[in-house]
PDB file of C-alpha atoms in Angstrom:
ATOM      1  CA  UNK J   1     163.543  84.992  95.784  1.00 68.00           C
ATOM      2  CA  UNK J   2     166.435  87.172  97.015  1.00 76.00           C
ATOM      3  CA  UNK J   3     168.938  84.432  96.273  1.00 75.00           C
ATOM      4  CA  UNK J   4     167.485  83.985  92.795  1.00 75.00           C
ATOM      5  CA  UNK J   5     168.234  87.626  92.031  1.00 77.00           C
ATOM      6  CA  UNK J   6     171.931  86.832  92.460  1.00 79.00           C
ATOM      7  CA  UNK J   7     171.736  84.767  89.255  1.00 81.00           C
ATOM      8  CA  UNK J   8     170.833  87.943  87.332  1.00 82.00           C
ATOM      9  CA  UNK J   9     173.778  89.954  88.607  1.00 82.00           C
ATOM     10  CA  UNK J  10     176.504  90.830  86.069  1.00 81.00           C
ATOM     11  CA  UNK J  11     178.938  89.110  88.414  1.00 82.00           C
ATOM     12  CA  UNK J  12     176.783  86.023  88.857  1.00 83.00           C
ATOM     13  CA  UNK J  13     178.695  82.765  89.222  1.00 87.00           C
ATOM     14  CA  UNK J  14     178.257  79.989  86.725  1.00 89.00           C
ATOM     15  CA  UNK J  15     175.981  77.397  88.281  1.00 91.00           C
ATOM     16  CA  UNK J  16     176.418  74.088  86.411  1.00 94.00           C
ATOM     17  CA  UNK J  17     174.268  71.249  87.755  1.00 95.00           C
ATOM     18  CA  UNK J  18     174.370  67.603  86.742  1.00 96.00           C
ATOM     19  CA  UNK J  19     171.102  66.031  87.724  1.00 95.00           C
ATOM     20  CA  UNK J  20     170.516  62.284  87.608  1.00 94.00           C
ATOM     21  CA  UNK J  21     167.483  61.278  85.605  1.00 96.00           C
ATOM     22  CA  UNK J  22     166.067  59.689  88.805  1.00 93.00           C
ATOM     23  CA  UNK J  23     165.552  63.170  90.241  1.00 94.00           C
ATOM     24  CA  UNK J  24     163.211  63.986  87.367  1.00 96.00           C
ATOM     25  CA  UNK J  25     161.081  60.923  87.773  1.00 95.00           C
ATOM     26  CA  UNK J  26     160.614  60.201  91.479  1.00 94.00           C
ATOM     27  CA  UNK J  27     157.423  61.967  92.450  1.00 92.00           C
ATOM     28  CA  UNK J  28     158.208  64.095  95.515  1.00 93.00           C
ATOM     29  CA  UNK J  29     155.259  66.128  96.717  1.00 94.00           C
ATOM     30  CA  UNK J  30     152.857  64.688  94.156  1.00 93.00           C
ATOM     31  CA  UNK J  31     152.492  64.918  90.405  1.00 94.00           C
ATOM     32  CA  UNK J  32     151.372  68.561  90.281  1.00 94.00           C
ATOM     33  CA  UNK J  33     154.278  69.700  92.463  1.00 95.00           C
ATOM     34  CA  UNK J  34     156.790  67.754  90.418  1.00 96.00           C
ATOM     35  CA  UNK J  35     155.451  69.176  87.161  1.00 96.00           C
ATOM     36  CA  UNK J  36     155.601  72.703  88.563  1.00 95.00           C
ATOM     37  CA  UNK J  37     159.165  72.240  89.820  1.00 96.00           C
ATOM     38  CA  UNK J  38     160.385  70.743  86.582  1.00 97.00           C
ATOM     39  CA  UNK J  39     158.778  73.500  84.476  1.00 96.00           C
ATOM     40  CA  UNK J  40     160.373  76.046  86.779  1.00 94.00           C
ATOM     41  CA  UNK J  41     163.798  74.409  86.413  1.00 95.00           C
ATOM     42  CA  UNK J  42     163.477  74.359  82.652  1.00 96.00           C
ATOM     43  CA  UNK J  43     162.346  77.973  82.474  1.00 95.00           C
ATOM     44  CA  UNK J  44     165.112  79.199  84.753  1.00 92.00           C
ATOM     45  CA  UNK J  45     167.788  77.267  82.914  1.00 93.00           C
ATOM     46  CA  UNK J  46     166.592  78.453  79.526  1.00 94.00           C
ATOM     47  CA  UNK J  47     166.433  82.093  80.592  1.00 91.00           C
ATOM     48  CA  UNK J  48     169.795  82.403  82.380  1.00 90.00           C
ATOM     49  CA  UNK J  49     172.961  81.844  80.348  1.00 88.00           C
ATOM     50  CA  UNK J  50     175.069  81.298  83.467  1.00 90.00           C
ATOM     51  CA  UNK J  51     172.767  78.545  84.684  1.00 92.00           C
ATOM     52  CA  UNK J  52     173.479  75.226  83.030  1.00 95.00           C
ATOM     53  CA  UNK J  53     171.673  71.928  83.745  1.00 97.00           C
ATOM     54  CA  UNK J  54     172.636  68.552  82.339  1.00 97.00           C
ATOM     55  CA  UNK J  55     170.713  65.348  82.918  1.00 97.00           C
ATOM     56  CA  UNK J  56     172.723  62.232  83.583  1.00 96.00           C
ATOM     57  CA  UNK J  57     170.561  59.526  81.952  1.00 96.00           C
ATOM     58  CA  UNK J  58     170.004  56.011  83.236  1.00 94.00           C
ATOM     59  CA  UNK J  59     171.923  54.813  80.167  1.00 94.00           C
ATOM     60  CA  UNK J  60     175.133  56.337  81.591  1.00 92.00           C
ATOM     61  CA  UNK J  61     175.176  53.479  84.065  1.00 91.00           C
ATOM     62  CA  UNK J  62     177.165  53.612  87.308  1.00 89.00           C
ATOM     63  CA  UNK J  63     179.357  56.626  87.939  1.00 85.00           C
ATOM     64  CA  UNK J  64     181.361  57.988  90.836  1.00 79.00           C
ATOM     65  CA  UNK J  65     178.659  60.453  91.909  1.00 81.00           C
ATOM     66  CA  UNK J  66     175.826  57.933  92.023  1.00 77.00           C
ATOM     67  CA  UNK J  67     175.368  57.722  95.777  1.00 74.00           C
ATOM     68  CA  UNK J  68     175.929  61.272  96.987  1.00 76.00           C
ATOM     69  CA  UNK J  69     175.609  64.833  95.901  1.00 89.00           C
ATOM     70  CA  UNK J  70     178.438  67.313  95.783  1.00 92.00           C
ATOM     71  CA  UNK J  71     178.960  70.963  95.176  1.00 94.00           C
ATOM     72  CA  UNK J  72     182.286  71.905  93.621  1.00 95.00           C
ATOM     73  CA  UNK J  73     183.160  75.536  94.260  1.00 95.00           C
ATOM     74  CA  UNK J  74     185.948  77.226  92.326  1.00 93.00           C
ATOM     75  CA  UNK J  75     187.097  80.719  93.200  1.00 91.00           C
ATOM     76  CA  UNK J  76     189.346  83.237  91.454  1.00 89.00           C
ATOM     77  CA  UNK J  77     191.280  84.164  94.590  1.00 92.00           C
ATOM     78  CA  UNK J  78     191.022  81.016  96.767  1.00 95.00           C
ATOM     79  CA  UNK J  79     191.522  77.270  96.362  1.00 96.00           C
ATOM     80  CA  UNK J  80     188.655  75.151  95.152  1.00 96.00           C
ATOM     81  CA  UNK J  81     186.621  73.236  97.745  1.00 97.00           C
ATOM     82  CA  UNK J  82     183.953  70.567  97.587  1.00 97.00           C
ATOM     83  CA  UNK J  83     180.900  70.098  99.773  1.00 96.00           C
ATOM     84  CA  UNK J  84     179.644  66.530  99.760  1.00 94.00           C
ATOM     85  CA  UNK J  85     176.252  65.587 101.085  1.00 91.00           C
ATOM     86  CA  UNK J  86     174.562  62.302 101.859  1.00 86.00           C
ATOM     87  CA  UNK J  87     171.204  61.540 103.493  1.00 85.00           C
ATOM     88  CA  UNK J  88     172.209  62.468 107.048  1.00 91.00           C
ATOM     89  CA  UNK J  89     175.506  64.349 106.814  1.00 92.00           C
ATOM     90  CA  UNK J  90     177.611  66.741 104.844  1.00 94.00           C
ATOM     91  CA  UNK J  91     181.302  67.519 104.693  1.00 95.00           C
ATOM     92  CA  UNK J  92     183.444  70.312 103.392  1.00 97.00           C
ATOM     93  CA  UNK J  93     186.501  68.919 101.581  1.00 97.00           C
ATOM     94  CA  UNK J  94     189.518  71.248 101.325  1.00 97.00           C
ATOM     95  CA  UNK J  95     192.339  68.769 100.834  1.00 97.00           C
ATOM     96  CA  UNK J  96     193.673  69.568  97.283  1.00 97.00           C
ATOM     97  CA  UNK J  97     194.136  65.918  96.257  1.00 97.00           C
ATOM     98  CA  UNK J  98     190.530  65.020  97.296  1.00 95.00           C
ATOM     99  CA  UNK J  99     189.162  68.156  95.683  1.00 96.00           C
ATOM    100  CA  UNK J 100     190.899  67.093  92.461  1.00 96.00           C
ATOM    101  CA  UNK J 101     189.355  63.584  92.703  1.00 94.00           C
ATOM    102  CA  UNK J 102     185.906  65.085  93.106  1.00 94.00           C
ATOM    103  CA  UNK J 103     186.527  67.499  90.280  1.00 94.00           C
ATOM    104  CA  UNK J 104     187.567  64.605  87.991  1.00 94.00           C
ATOM    105  CA  UNK J 105     184.432  62.617  88.968  1.00 92.00           C
ATOM    106  CA  UNK J 106     182.298  65.714  88.190  1.00 93.00           C
ATOM    107  CA  UNK J 107     183.987  66.137  84.805  1.00 93.00           C
ATOM    108  CA  UNK J 108     183.227  62.472  83.985  1.00 93.00           C
ATOM    109  CA  UNK J 109     179.573  62.934  85.005  1.00 93.00           C
ATOM    110  CA  UNK J 110     179.275  66.004  82.772  1.00 95.00           C
ATOM    111  CA  UNK J 111     180.814  64.103  79.877  1.00 95.00           C
ATOM    112  CA  UNK J 112     178.327  61.232  80.326  1.00 95.00           C
ATOM    113  CA  UNK J 113     175.372  63.571  80.687  1.00 96.00           C
ATOM    114  CA  UNK J 114     173.032  64.780  77.931  1.00 97.00           C
ATOM    115  CA  UNK J 115     173.925  68.074  76.331  1.00 97.00           C
ATOM    116  CA  UNK J 116     172.396  71.149  77.954  1.00 97.00           C
ATOM    117  CA  UNK J 117     169.859  71.408  75.094  1.00 97.00           C
ATOM    118  CA  UNK J 118     168.896  67.726  75.242  1.00 98.00           C
ATOM    119  CA  UNK J 119     168.700  68.009  79.033  1.00 98.00           C
ATOM    120  CA  UNK J 120     166.199  70.879  78.788  1.00 97.00           C
ATOM    121  CA  UNK J 121     164.133  68.710  76.463  1.00 97.00           C
ATOM    122  CA  UNK J 122     164.301  65.788  78.954  1.00 98.00           C
ATOM    123  CA  UNK J 123     163.283  68.027  81.865  1.00 97.00           C
ATOM    124  CA  UNK J 124     160.329  69.373  79.889  1.00 96.00           C
ATOM    125  CA  UNK J 125     159.389  65.843  78.874  1.00 96.00           C
ATOM    126  CA  UNK J 126     159.464  64.663  82.486  1.00 96.00           C
ATOM    127  CA  UNK J 127     157.221  67.605  83.457  1.00 95.00           C
ATOM    128  CA  UNK J 128     154.716  66.573  80.770  1.00 94.00           C
ATOM    129  CA  UNK J 129     154.762  63.002  82.104  1.00 93.00           C
ATOM    130  CA  UNK J 130     153.591  64.282  85.484  1.00 92.00           C
ATOM    131  CA  UNK J 131     150.807  66.259  83.848  1.00 87.00           C
ATOM    132  CA  UNK J 132     149.479  63.315  81.866  1.00 81.00           C
ATOM    133  CA  UNK J 133     146.604  61.534  83.665  1.00 73.00           C
TER     134      UNK J 133
END
C-alpha cells in the first residue's frame, strides 16, 4: 500500500504497462482471484492519469517481447536502463545500444497494442469472464 501511494504523488513517474492478453486469461489463483485482480487493475488505471495500461492482443501475433518481460526505466538525469526478466533470472541492461534495441521493441509492442481505452474495456471484459459461471 505504501508503494501505491507513490502513484498519487505530484512527482509520480509515468508507469506505462503493455500486458499480453494471455495475462488476462490464464487463471492464476482461481477465478475469483483473477476477477478481483483484473477489476483492481482497471480501477487503478482508470483513476490515475500517470498509470497507462495497454493490452497486446493475440491478433498482434509474434513480437520481440513475447518470451520475456522487461522494465524500461528512463530518467531525467541519468541514462536509460532496462531490466529484463525470465522465469528464473533477471538482468539489468545498461549498454546504450542494447537499451535502444529494447526501447524500440517496447515502442513496437505499444503500437501493436489496443488503445488505453480499449485496453480498459478488454481488462473489464476479462474480469467479467471470470465471474461468469
